[in-house]
Amino acid sequence: METLDQLTPLAEKAMALYREGDVEAARSAGEEFWDRVPQPPQTDGERLAAQLSLIIARRAVPVSTGDATRWLERAREAYAGSTGGQAQCDFVAGTIAFEEGRLPEARAFFDKAVAVTGPKAFDEEDPKYKAFFDGAASPAAGGSSAQELAEQGEEACDAGNFAKAVTLWQQALAAADPADEDLAFWLHASIGDAQFQLGDYSAAYASEQEALKIGGTGNPFVWLRLGQSAFELGNAKQATDALLSAYMLEGDEIFEDEDPKYRESLVQQGLIS
């Protein structure tokens, strides 16, 4: 177990940094850990060290679903052949889908995890996941309608509490009538905006894509946040396409109060003047 003893402190450092919200430092510490795990792991200690990637993924979920997804992929490889380990991976996949507003996928992953591990899958996890799984966010069980939850989220957002706003809006999505596309569009777009403000660009991109699927192609703000998120993720083509769509719909006004770098990226490509 010498390998495990040597690498555990590095993994724990990455976990702590994710928990503190220092994403860049967490990435650096995490990659240092992963670079030192033998690939493929051969000894018991090496395999256990690789499996620490699942715990790192759990810690990354609240601050960067993109990072969490990358660590989850590593964890699935580390847990190859382990039914229980894959069930744990499914649970983390469910939390990622939940945070990104992909609620049907979140439910499916939670169902898979619970089928193997039972309700203990939710032990020591954020209660919101269990509440969602149990349907506690619905009007009958939770006492708040989707509209009320949406309004509470808007109040939290106005107060600058974007994380709380995201949670409330996700609960509103779970409680909403599936046929109410207007509310679903507004919630996905709003969640994406809040996630962008939090710096979780992967989640913001996914949320704005959901808004577009529902019918937000004529909304310049959705295109703006989609493009900005892609820009921050380094996805140049997607960023250009989305930012240009925002400009075509709204003109220069869409870039008011935004970092000039987004508009400048279009100017540098000769797409606008």
XYZ file of C-alpha atoms in Angstrom, residues 9 19 66 95 97 109 119 144 174 202 205 222 235 238 255 262:
16
model
C -2.060 13.426 0.697
C -14.137 22.342 -1.195
C -16.606 20.201 -16.025
C -25.242 15.049 -9.144
C -26.558 16.191 -14.322
C -28.429 8.021 -12.781
C -31.019 4.740 -0.187
C -43.914 25.427 -2.787
C -38.368 19.486 -10.763
C -19.343 24.055 -18.286
C -23.031 26.198 -21.319
C -29.206 33.076 -24.139
C -14.187 26.526 -27.506
C -18.869 27.649 -30.567
C -22.474 43.712 -25.119
C -16.268 39.108 -26.045
